[in-house]
Tab-separated table of C-alpha atoms in Angstrom:
chain	number	residue	atom	x	y	z
A	273	MET	CA	36.103	-15.599	-20.542
A	274	SER	CA	36.880	-11.471	-20.219
A	275	ALA	CA	34.197	-9.885	-17.184
A	276	SER	CA	33.165	-7.604	-20.765
A	277	THR	CA	32.371	-10.915	-22.188
A	278	THR	CA	30.455	-12.926	-19.372
A	279	ASP	CA	28.640	-9.506	-19.136
A	280	THR	CA	27.260	-9.631	-22.909
A	281	VAL	CA	26.726	-13.536	-22.535
A	282	ASN	CA	24.920	-13.322	-18.897
A	283	THR	CA	22.450	-10.250	-20.392
A	284	ASP	CA	21.852	-11.811	-23.718
A	285	ALA	CA	20.276	-15.077	-21.789
A	286	ALA	CA	18.386	-12.336	-19.473
A	287	ASN	CA	16.715	-10.685	-23.039
A	288	ALA	CA	16.641	-14.099	-24.516
A	289	ASP	CA	14.332	-15.154	-20.904
A	290	THR	CA	12.205	-11.611	-21.215
A	291	GLU	CA	11.344	-12.175	-24.823
A	292	GLU	CA	9.917	-15.778	-23.488
A	293	THR	CA	7.829	-14.968	-20.672
A	294	GLY	CA	7.104	-11.401	-21.027
A	295	THR	CA	8.366	-7.961	-19.244
A	296	VAL	CA	6.872	-6.549	-16.050
A	297	SER	CA	6.099	-2.925	-16.175
A	298	GLY	CA	5.633	-2.227	-12.641
A	299	PRO	CA	2.978	-1.977	-9.775
A	300	ASP	CA	-0.900	-2.192	-11.124
A	301	PHE	CA	-3.502	-2.761	-8.439
A	302	VAL	CA	-2.798	-3.195	-4.965
A	303	ALA	CA	-5.169	-4.491	-2.329
A	304	LEU	CA	-5.416	-5.305	1.473
A	305	GLN	CA	-7.253	-8.345	2.784
A	306	VAL	CA	-9.038	-7.906	5.623
A	307	ARG	CA	-11.556	-8.838	8.492
A	308	ASP	CA	-14.277	-6.622	7.834
A	309	VAL	CA	-14.200	-5.039	4.386
A	310	GLU	CA	-16.894	-2.108	4.835
A	311	ALA	CA	-15.759	-1.482	8.389
A	312	ALA	CA	-11.784	-0.717	6.576
A	313	ALA	CA	-13.511	0.950	3.781
A	314	GLN	CA	-14.837	3.418	5.992
A	315	PHE	CA	-11.965	4.326	7.760
A	316	TYR	CA	-10.070	4.514	4.547
A	317	GLU	CA	-13.254	7.179	3.057
A	318	THR	CA	-13.929	8.470	5.598
A	319	ARG	CA	-10.675	9.497	7.656
A	320	LEU	CA	-8.025	9.416	4.742
A	321	GLY	CA	-10.695	10.696	1.937
A	322	LEU	CA	-10.233	8.308	-0.777
A	323	THR	CA	-13.394	8.087	-2.908
A	324	ARG	CA	-14.971	4.721	-3.732
A	325	ALA	CA	-14.933	3.501	-7.541
A	326	PRO	CA	-18.415	3.063	-8.936
A	327	ALA	CA	-17.646	-0.644	-9.947
A	328	ALA	CA	-15.781	-2.976	-7.463
A	329	PRO	CA	-15.669	-7.023	-7.557
A	330	PRO	CA	-17.628	-9.130	-5.068
A	331	GLY	CA	-16.270	-8.971	-1.601
A	332	ALA	CA	-14.133	-5.786	-2.526
A	333	VAL	CA	-14.361	-2.062	-2.090
A	334	VAL	CA	-11.901	-0.078	-4.924
A	335	PHE	CA	-10.778	3.392	-4.400
A	336	THR	CA	-10.282	6.133	-7.774
A	337	THR	CA	-6.637	6.304	-6.002
A	338	SER	CA	-4.499	7.542	-8.462
A	339	PRO	CA	-2.006	6.114	-10.844
A	340	ILE	CA	-2.982	2.804	-8.856
A	341	PRO	CA	-5.897	1.586	-7.894
A	342	PHE	CA	-6.381	0.482	-4.461
A	343	ALA	CA	-8.738	-1.841	-2.526
A	344	VAL	CA	-9.949	-3.875	0.604
A	345	ARG	CA	-11.378	-6.833	0.125
A	346	GLU	CA	-12.226	-10.776	1.825
A	347	PRO	CA	-9.307	-12.370	2.598
A	348	LEU	CA	-8.682	-15.328	0.358
A	349	PRO	CA	-9.030	-18.650	0.861
A	350	GLY	CA	-6.082	-19.772	3.683
A	351	VAL	CA	-5.382	-16.418	4.830
A	352	ASP	CA	-4.928	-16.338	8.273
A	353	LEU	CA	-4.720	-12.219	9.584
A	354	ASP	CA	-3.955	-13.036	12.958
A	355	SER	CA	-1.182	-15.708	11.841
A	356	GLY	CA	1.616	-13.296	13.022
A	357	ASP	CA	2.653	-10.371	14.556
A	358	ARG	CA	0.565	-7.380	12.243
A	359	PRO	CA	-0.943	-8.454	8.816
A	360	GLY	CA	1.522	-6.775	5.688
A	361	ASN	CA	4.618	-7.980	8.243
A	362	GLY	CA	7.895	-6.840	5.887
A	363	VAL	CA	5.393	-5.017	2.899
A	364	ALA	CA	5.895	-1.491	2.853
A	365	LEU	CA	2.448	0.883	1.792
A	366	TRP	CA	2.961	4.309	1.280
A	367	LEU	CA	0.437	6.368	0.470
A	368	ARG	CA	0.828	10.177	-1.077
A	369	CYS	CA	-1.169	12.693	0.779
A	370	ASP	CA	-1.437	16.473	0.870
A	371	ASP	CA	-1.041	17.706	3.986
A	372	ALA	CA	1.094	14.987	6.033
A	373	GLN	CA	0.957	16.963	9.540
A	374	ALA	CA	-2.887	17.824	9.015
A	375	LEU	CA	-3.539	14.028	8.445
A	376	HIS	CA	-1.388	13.037	11.321
A	377	ASP	CA	-2.882	15.362	13.282
A	378	SER	CA	-6.493	14.600	12.543
A	379	LEU	CA	-5.939	10.452	12.427
A	380	ALA	CA	-4.062	10.847	16.244
A	381	GLU	CA	-6.705	13.106	17.470
A	382	ALA	CA	-9.346	10.617	16.544
A	383	GLY	CA	-7.363	7.525	18.101
A	384	VAL	CA	-5.622	6.383	15.012
A	385	GLU	CA	-2.569	4.373	16.568
A	386	ILE	CA	0.126	6.131	15.056
A	387	LEU	CA	3.157	3.692	14.439
A	388	ARG	CA	5.822	6.318	13.684
A	389	PRO	CA	5.634	10.044	14.576
A	390	PRO	CA	5.604	12.781	11.553
A	391	ALA	CA	9.503	13.473	10.470
A	392	PRO	CA	11.452	14.593	7.611
A	393	SER	CA	12.805	12.286	5.044
A	394	PRO	CA	13.709	12.545	0.767
A	395	PHE	CA	10.031	11.651	0.519
A	396	GLY	CA	8.475	14.763	2.584
A	397	LEU	CA	7.179	15.019	6.040
A	398	THR	CA	5.878	11.438	6.444
A	399	PHE	CA	4.671	9.365	9.549
A	400	ALA	CA	3.095	5.349	10.017
A	401	ILE	CA	-0.262	4.416	11.370
A	402	ALA	CA	-1.752	1.120	11.720
A	403	ASP	CA	-4.795	0.949	10.043
A	404	PRO	CA	-8.156	-0.924	11.739
A	405	ASP	CA	-6.544	-4.532	10.917
A	406	GLY	CA	-2.935	-3.859	12.130
A	407	TYR	CA	-1.408	-3.195	8.170
A	408	ALA	CA	1.330	-0.832	8.984
A	409	VAL	CA	0.429	2.647	6.042
A	410	THR	CA	3.156	5.204	5.888
A	411	PHE	CA	1.689	8.599	4.384
A	412	HIS	CA	4.075	10.846	3.003
A	413	ASP	CA	3.213	14.423	1.552
A	414	ALA	CA	6.255	15.184	-1.268
A	415	GLY	CA	8.392	13.349	-3.434
């Protein structure tokens, strides 16, 4: 069987699987499981300027971020936020902001742990912090 025939067969099989199981369009909601929902919500609200949504499920605070809603919530059963070096290790959470340098300076002045100082990137100026629960959060101002 030639490469083009093999590719066609593999593509046809993948399409058949997708038709049976449905397709995924992309991220639709992001939530961090935190130790203290109100403390985390206060951080994201007062330090980062996020606005709380008018409604949220029990044990969570949802913010009116766009295009994807963001929330902090109580840990699900069996989740131990202290079991690794950092909660969410291996996950990259990036948030867009208007002015990365100004936000960095404000957070540094407030004593927030800076994990990576501001640096230029294809996504504008970027820097990373540790939030109150230790999650690494990267901010960028273009892209």
